[in-house]
Amino acid sequence: MNSLRIDVDNIVFSYGVAPLLRQVSFSVEAGELFAVLGPSGSGKTTLLRVIAGLAQPSSGCIRTGGAAVDTALSPGRNVGMVFQSLSLWPHMTVFENVAFGITGPSSERETEQRVTNLLDMLDIADTRDARPDCLSGGQRQRVALARALVSEPRLLLLDDPFANVEHELRVQMRHDLRVVQRRLGITTILVTHDLEDALSIADRVAVVVHGVIEQIGSPASIYDFPSSPAVARFVGVENFIPGVVAHVENQTVEFSSPDIGKLRWSVARDRPAEGPSLLSIRPHALHIHPVDTFRDGRYSWFEGEIVTSEFLGEVVRYQVAVGGILVSVKQLHFLGTPPTPSGTPVLVGFDPTHARVFPG
Amino acid sequence: MKSYAIRSSVVKRTFAVLLAAYLLVFLVLPIVKLVIAAITDETGQLIRGPLDVFFNHPLYLESLFNSIVVSAGAALLAAIAAMPIAFVLWRARTRPPLLVELFGFLPLFVPPFMLSLSLQSLLGRGSGLGQWLQSWGDMDPGLWGLPSVAVIEAIHYFPLVLMLLIMSTAAYSEQAHATASVGVDWRRLAIRVFLPLGLPGLGFGMAITFLKTLDDLATPLSLGLTNLLAPQAFFRVSTYGAQDPLSSLMAIAMILISALAWLASVVLVRQGLADWERPLNSPLPRIRGRLGTGGLCLGAIGAFYLVCYSGVILTSIARIWSYTALPESYSFAHYASALESETQAFANTFFYCGFAAVLDVAIGLALAYAIDHAPDRWRRLLTWSIASLLSVPAIALAIAYLQFFQGLRLPLFDEPLDATGFLLPLAFSVRGLPFAIRACHLVLRNVPASYIEAAQFSGRSRWTVARRIVLPMMALGLIVAFLICFGVSAVDLSSAMLLVPSETEAPISYSIYLHMQSTTGRGTGSALAVLVIAFVAIAMTGVVALLRARRAAAPPIRRIVFPGTQTH
């Protein structure tokens, strides 16, 4: 398939008074799997519908292969889409569902061949005469994918196709999708609310919050270097400690917080601005030690007391009271090690390079 | 694309104009004319004569009072009977099978005067059972007076109220039921849990019973009772013609009473339409194979109705039946006679009701689509307006039609419009519209937008998408919507009695009524009644069978019969 580059340029979409999308711009390279990640109501599905031509933007334009395209749905757009509900037509068999997507001059034999090849590739050939309500969740998802691919689109749009699927199947489906996408080299935009979906298979991720693209980057960069507290929250940062940043020396930063006291660390680059700030640390970037242990100089330390502990299997989650706030800490669980009981005074330490400081 | 958008917009506007014209000509203007006729004279001057006559004439005042009391009595009796049974079924966690639940809606498709005639055959002075029961008092319903109307209507509509209560209280999960039941006194459970859950269904069921009883013309007449508003209005029109201001006044009074009752029912449930419909549509797994108390209750109710309708059944197969408990000899001659002599009535019914149902489904689809796509505040207003159509009694609409269309001639046929059979299906269609819109609403809900969008992505033409995706997905729902509208029209005897130009052009319900009025025709009339009930039952069974054939189709039919806001 001949894949396509797509440019989304300053798209604004309003429904009623409040705009759902505000000046959204990004580009997706040919053959790339691009994920749009955001919480419910952030406008990500609306964005996908605008790209698909199912919704008319208030302003802005979409270019494919460098040429502006009509924003209304038209047969010549070469777009395939998998809907969140999958929307398989219940009165048709798997074969009929998939074959419906073939238009233009195509003999019965060609149709048969194309559909069969696709069903074979997606490993659902044995379901070709079954109706959708007889299929498992995974099979239905594959049929929806086959239907979207049968017209050989140059752009594939996926609207949260793994939603409402149990975890094990979800992992398998993600993997299958990535394999097919790589094999066909088709430009793909995946909209999802699930961090794991986006990080695990996308080449790049855009985080949308309140109709605005907050950050675009590789999965690792989004995860490690969130650009704002909103993105940080969405990618799993739970601890936001308010305080004030001051520059002590050239490469040293001091963070003063009424809750955790004064912390100092060195920064080589991207020195945070002085003034009121939020120090964000992931729960698993924090370590708990007994209060009387050696304080490793590579870490910043503060004292607290365990309030609650939750055993989650792989990890134990602690809520530690530090000053007037609660800090969430995740510690790996090791065989035979019981969780530290509530009420235990502890030292909490973190590697400052794993923390992010946002203007407060 | 632009030309398509313009074309689409023109089509939508044309539809909207046609729809508005239909509602204006066949609903709003006739009702306005009815009001004008009641308060003005031939010169257009305001008069208060009809009002004076109405409020000073003891018979009319009595009729007004009787109509309200009898209708309210029927609604109350049906509710009183349904509540304990629904509670027992609820406690026993018995959800009736779909077919039984659908049979609960039979009262909407069978006219109540059939029950009246059946009970008269069974308990009347001429029957053996009636004679035998003489020692406990006279059991002939024809001799009880007005209470007999209330009792017959209550028995007739009881299954509907019961089913609405069951569906209303079934609207939550097994776990919630268990939580509510564990360790709670049954009285507290009934008052604090069962009643609030059942109130939406109860309120709606009582309102329907009230409205239908108020509008019922044939049942009081079959019992020889005329001191009610519907028979009085009918007699005034029959005697003085359609322009009689007093009959208009009675029709308006009936509309006002119905509207008030409808509003009262909504106030009673203290919820918006959408809110009280929601619980009716919640899917609860049907409990199978557990009969116990609930099963016995349902069996007893079935047996009771079999006994009630045995009068009609026995009359239909009786050769001679007089002063004996059962007929002396049996024959199917009445059926042969019914099928032979009433072919025209069957054809008329199919024409009138079929025409009305097709119109209803078409208009219902358009209106349901408009409601679905309207802004929120308009959606609520439209939903209420359509639902309020239920409070326009058939007899009031028929009188309004006779007044409004009098003197108009049918263009091609050059005949007076009211002398043709065209007014009847139009009246049927207006009356069936609330049901049609609800049904079509669900039909549309069964085809979510994403299914159509998915088809459009293929690049197929809109016609292909409509033919291969939309229509097949809507087909079953449309058939059910058609059957509902057909059935509702087929029992609308009040409209038929006023709008049918001649007996030869009467639908089957009117023919049954006419047969039943004569002693010699009772056998044929009963045979016709049994055929009609059997037809409705077979149609319902057929629909259920069709649904069962399609896996997972049971929830949609329940939603179609009792539509609401369920999403796909």
PDB file of C-alpha atoms in Angstrom, chain B residues 76-220:
ATOM      1  CA  LEU B  76     -57.653   2.529  40.497  1.00  0.00           C
ATOM      2  CA  LEU B  77     -59.141  -0.977  40.428  1.00  0.00           C
ATOM      3  CA  ALA B  78     -56.578  -2.151  37.892  1.00  0.00           C
ATOM      4  CA  ALA B  79     -53.775  -0.662  39.993  1.00  0.00           C
ATOM      5  CA  ILE B  80     -55.091  -2.166  43.242  1.00  0.00           C
ATOM      6  CA  ALA B  81     -55.274  -5.587  41.626  1.00  0.00           C
ATOM      7  CA  ALA B  82     -51.902  -5.307  39.899  1.00  0.00           C
ATOM      8  CA  MET B  83     -49.788  -4.045  42.793  1.00  0.00           C
ATOM      9  CA  PRO B  84     -49.935  -7.058  45.131  1.00  0.00           C
ATOM     10  CA  ILE B  85     -49.459  -9.478  42.232  1.00  0.00           C
ATOM     11  CA  ALA B  86     -46.526  -7.507  40.885  1.00  0.00           C
ATOM     12  CA  PHE B  87     -45.054  -7.444  44.393  1.00  0.00           C
ATOM     13  CA  VAL B  88     -45.424 -11.211  44.757  1.00  0.00           C
ATOM     14  CA  LEU B  89     -43.759 -11.733  41.360  1.00  0.00           C
ATOM     15  CA  TRP B  90     -41.035  -9.286  42.279  1.00  0.00           C
ATOM     16  CA  ARG B  91     -40.394 -10.987  45.604  1.00  0.00           C
ATOM     17  CA  ALA B  92     -40.352 -14.351  43.843  1.00  0.00           C
ATOM     18  CA  ARG B  93     -37.931 -12.868  41.268  1.00  0.00           C
ATOM     19  CA  THR B  94     -40.104 -14.151  38.469  1.00  0.00           C
ATOM     20  CA  ARG B  95     -39.707 -12.289  35.226  1.00  0.00           C
ATOM     21  CA  PRO B  96     -42.330 -13.634  32.812  1.00  0.00           C
ATOM     22  CA  PRO B  97     -41.146 -14.989  29.467  1.00  0.00           C
ATOM     23  CA  LEU B  98     -41.066 -12.429  26.681  1.00  0.00           C
ATOM     24  CA  LEU B  99     -44.195 -13.806  25.055  1.00  0.00           C
ATOM     25  CA  VAL B 100     -46.185 -13.542  28.307  1.00  0.00           C
ATOM     26  CA  GLU B 101     -44.866 -10.023  28.792  1.00  0.00           C
ATOM     27  CA  LEU B 102     -46.021  -9.136  25.297  1.00  0.00           C
ATOM     28  CA  PHE B 103     -49.439 -10.650  25.967  1.00  0.00           C
ATOM     29  CA  GLY B 104     -49.685  -8.102  28.752  1.00  0.00           C
ATOM     30  CA  PHE B 105     -49.986  -5.535  25.989  1.00  0.00           C
ATOM     31  CA  LEU B 106     -52.945  -7.334  24.363  1.00  0.00           C
ATOM     32  CA  PRO B 107     -55.427  -4.862  25.941  1.00  0.00           C
ATOM     33  CA  LEU B 108     -54.054  -2.216  23.593  1.00  0.00           C
ATOM     34  CA  PHE B 109     -54.922  -4.391  20.602  1.00  0.00           C
ATOM     35  CA  VAL B 110     -58.258  -5.901  21.663  1.00  0.00           C
ATOM     36  CA  PRO B 111     -61.328  -3.710  22.249  1.00  0.00           C
ATOM     37  CA  PRO B 112     -62.727  -3.938  25.813  1.00  0.00           C
ATOM     38  CA  PHE B 113     -66.328  -4.375  24.661  1.00  0.00           C
ATOM     39  CA  MET B 114     -65.421  -7.954  23.693  1.00  0.00           C
ATOM     40  CA  LEU B 115     -64.830  -8.687  27.364  1.00  0.00           C
ATOM     41  CA  SER B 116     -68.108  -7.014  28.222  1.00  0.00           C
ATOM     42  CA  LEU B 117     -69.996  -9.180  25.738  1.00  0.00           C
ATOM     43  CA  SER B 118     -68.157 -12.286  26.860  1.00  0.00           C
ATOM     44  CA  LEU B 119     -69.054 -11.692  30.496  1.00  0.00           C
ATOM     45  CA  GLN B 120     -72.652 -11.023  29.523  1.00  0.00           C
ATOM     46  CA  SER B 121     -72.759 -14.313  27.625  1.00  0.00           C
ATOM     47  CA  LEU B 122     -71.240 -16.074  30.590  1.00  0.00           C
ATOM     48  CA  LEU B 123     -73.007 -14.423  33.514  1.00  0.00           C
ATOM     49  CA  GLY B 124     -76.107 -12.949  31.895  1.00  0.00           C
ATOM     50  CA  ARG B 125     -79.601 -13.984  32.856  1.00  0.00           C
ATOM     51  CA  GLY B 126     -79.896 -16.105  29.748  1.00  0.00           C
ATOM     52  CA  SER B 127     -76.892 -18.244  30.659  1.00  0.00           C
ATOM     53  CA  GLY B 128     -76.947 -21.307  32.835  1.00  0.00           C
ATOM     54  CA  LEU B 129     -74.144 -19.976  35.010  1.00  0.00           C
ATOM     55  CA  GLY B 130     -76.018 -16.725  35.489  1.00  0.00           C
ATOM     56  CA  GLN B 131     -79.117 -18.647  36.511  1.00  0.00           C
ATOM     57  CA  TRP B 132     -77.116 -20.735  38.931  1.00  0.00           C
ATOM     58  CA  LEU B 133     -75.484 -17.684  40.473  1.00  0.00           C
ATOM     59  CA  GLN B 134     -78.880 -16.024  40.966  1.00  0.00           C
ATOM     60  CA  SER B 135     -78.978 -17.306  44.538  1.00  0.00           C
ATOM     61  CA  TRP B 136     -76.001 -15.022  45.377  1.00  0.00           C
ATOM     62  CA  GLY B 137     -77.480 -12.087  43.494  1.00  0.00           C
ATOM     63  CA  ASP B 138     -77.757 -10.979  39.919  1.00  0.00           C
ATOM     64  CA  MET B 139     -74.367 -11.376  38.235  1.00  0.00           C
ATOM     65  CA  ASP B 140     -75.369 -10.001  34.835  1.00  0.00           C
ATOM     66  CA  PRO B 141     -72.869  -7.181  34.142  1.00  0.00           C
ATOM     67  CA  GLY B 142     -75.584  -5.435  32.154  1.00  0.00           C
ATOM     68  CA  LEU B 143     -77.515  -4.869  35.341  1.00  0.00           C
ATOM     69  CA  TRP B 144     -74.803  -3.452  37.554  1.00  0.00           C
ATOM     70  CA  GLY B 145     -74.850  -0.052  35.963  1.00  0.00           C
ATOM     71  CA  LEU B 146     -71.796   2.166  35.850  1.00  0.00           C
ATOM     72  CA  PRO B 147     -69.662   0.041  38.219  1.00  0.00           C
ATOM     73  CA  SER B 148     -69.757  -2.705  35.600  1.00  0.00           C
ATOM     74  CA  VAL B 149     -67.987  -0.392  33.118  1.00  0.00           C
ATOM     75  CA  ALA B 150     -65.270   0.354  35.670  1.00  0.00           C
ATOM     76  CA  VAL B 151     -64.879  -3.330  36.565  1.00  0.00           C
ATOM     77  CA  ILE B 152     -64.787  -4.506  32.932  1.00  0.00           C
ATOM     78  CA  GLU B 153     -62.302  -1.814  31.925  1.00  0.00           C
ATOM     79  CA  ALA B 154     -60.193  -2.627  34.996  1.00  0.00           C
ATOM     80  CA  ILE B 155     -60.161  -6.340  34.138  1.00  0.00           C
ATOM     81  CA  HIS B 156     -59.368  -5.484  30.540  1.00  0.00           C
ATOM     82  CA  TYR B 157     -56.448  -3.171  31.286  1.00  0.00           C
ATOM     83  CA  PHE B 158     -55.155  -5.028  34.349  1.00  0.00           C
ATOM     84  CA  PRO B 159     -52.563  -7.080  32.363  1.00  0.00           C
ATOM     85  CA  LEU B 160     -51.158  -3.874  30.896  1.00  0.00           C
ATOM     86  CA  VAL B 161     -50.779  -2.219  34.306  1.00  0.00           C
ATOM     87  CA  LEU B 162     -49.286  -5.418  35.714  1.00  0.00           C
ATOM     88  CA  MET B 163     -46.738  -5.764  32.928  1.00  0.00           C
ATOM     89  CA  LEU B 164     -45.733  -2.122  33.182  1.00  0.00           C
ATOM     90  CA  LEU B 165     -45.235  -2.579  36.907  1.00  0.00           C
ATOM     91  CA  ILE B 166     -43.197  -5.728  36.343  1.00  0.00           C
ATOM     92  CA  MET B 167     -41.023  -4.071  33.716  1.00  0.00           C
ATOM     93  CA  SER B 168     -40.609  -1.028  35.889  1.00  0.00           C
ATOM     94  CA  THR B 169     -39.563  -2.969  38.965  1.00  0.00           C
ATOM     95  CA  ALA B 170     -37.361  -5.322  36.976  1.00  0.00           C
ATOM     96  CA  ALA B 171     -35.139  -2.412  36.084  1.00  0.00           C
ATOM     97  CA  TYR B 172     -32.198  -3.233  38.238  1.00  0.00           C
ATOM     98  CA  SER B 173     -29.733  -5.994  38.795  1.00  0.00           C
ATOM     99  CA  GLU B 174     -30.060  -9.227  40.698  1.00  0.00           C
ATOM    100  CA  GLN B 175     -27.524  -7.983  43.242  1.00  0.00           C
ATOM    101  CA  ALA B 176     -29.577  -4.875  43.930  1.00  0.00           C
ATOM    102  CA  HIS B 177     -32.627  -7.081  44.436  1.00  0.00           C
ATOM    103  CA  ALA B 178     -30.732  -9.221  46.886  1.00  0.00           C
ATOM    104  CA  THR B 179     -29.423  -6.162  48.727  1.00  0.00           C
ATOM    105  CA  ALA B 180     -32.927  -4.786  49.041  1.00  0.00           C
ATOM    106  CA  SER B 181     -34.406  -8.078  50.198  1.00  0.00           C
ATOM    107  CA  VAL B 182     -31.919  -9.285  52.787  1.00  0.00           C
ATOM    108  CA  GLY B 183     -33.238  -8.856  56.301  1.00  0.00           C
ATOM    109  CA  VAL B 184     -35.871  -6.285  55.407  1.00  0.00           C
ATOM    110  CA  ASP B 185     -39.468  -6.542  56.535  1.00  0.00           C
ATOM    111  CA  TRP B 186     -41.761  -7.068  53.530  1.00  0.00           C
ATOM    112  CA  ARG B 187     -43.895  -4.026  54.350  1.00  0.00           C
ATOM    113  CA  ARG B 188     -40.845  -1.787  54.466  1.00  0.00           C
ATOM    114  CA  LEU B 189     -39.555  -3.390  51.279  1.00  0.00           C
ATOM    115  CA  ALA B 190     -42.884  -2.779  49.535  1.00  0.00           C
ATOM    116  CA  ILE B 191     -43.106   0.862  50.573  1.00  0.00           C
ATOM    117  CA  ARG B 192     -39.462   1.915  50.370  1.00  0.00           C
ATOM    118  CA  VAL B 193     -38.213  -0.112  47.412  1.00  0.00           C
ATOM    119  CA  PHE B 194     -40.961  -1.760  45.374  1.00  0.00           C
ATOM    120  CA  LEU B 195     -43.349   1.177  45.190  1.00  0.00           C
ATOM    121  CA  PRO B 196     -40.828   3.850  44.154  1.00  0.00           C
ATOM    122  CA  LEU B 197     -39.419   1.490  41.535  1.00  0.00           C
ATOM    123  CA  GLY B 198     -42.860   0.593  40.253  1.00  0.00           C
ATOM    124  CA  LEU B 199     -44.297   4.088  40.297  1.00  0.00           C
ATOM    125  CA  PRO B 200     -43.285   4.998  36.732  1.00  0.00           C
ATOM    126  CA  GLY B 201     -44.931   1.898  35.290  1.00  0.00           C
ATOM    127  CA  LEU B 202     -47.920   2.217  37.595  1.00  0.00           C
ATOM    128  CA  GLY B 203     -48.447   5.871  36.720  1.00  0.00           C
ATOM    129  CA  PHE B 204     -48.254   5.206  33.009  1.00  0.00           C
ATOM    130  CA  GLY B 205     -50.506   2.149  33.215  1.00  0.00           C
ATOM    131  CA  MET B 206     -53.142   3.995  35.237  1.00  0.00           C
ATOM    132  CA  ALA B 207     -53.035   6.934  32.839  1.00  0.00           C
ATOM    133  CA  ILE B 208     -53.559   4.668  29.827  1.00  0.00           C
ATOM    134  CA  THR B 209     -56.438   2.904  31.595  1.00  0.00           C
ATOM    135  CA  PHE B 210     -58.038   6.230  32.466  1.00  0.00           C
ATOM    136  CA  LEU B 211     -57.697   7.663  28.961  1.00  0.00           C
ATOM    137  CA  LYS B 212     -58.914   4.528  27.221  1.00  0.00           C
ATOM    138  CA  THR B 213     -61.903   4.148  29.556  1.00  0.00           C
ATOM    139  CA  LEU B 214     -62.908   7.770  29.104  1.00  0.00           C
ATOM    140  CA  ASP B 215     -62.708   7.336  25.345  1.00  0.00           C
ATOM    141  CA  ASP B 216     -64.479   3.982  25.223  1.00  0.00           C
ATOM    142  CA  LEU B 217     -67.798   4.200  23.465  1.00  0.00           C
ATOM    143  CA  ALA B 218     -68.645   0.593  22.706  1.00  0.00           C
ATOM    144  CA  THR B 219     -68.365  -0.890  26.213  1.00  0.00           C
ATOM    145  CA  PRO B 220     -70.972   1.386  27.855  1.00  0.00           C
TER     146      PRO B 220
END
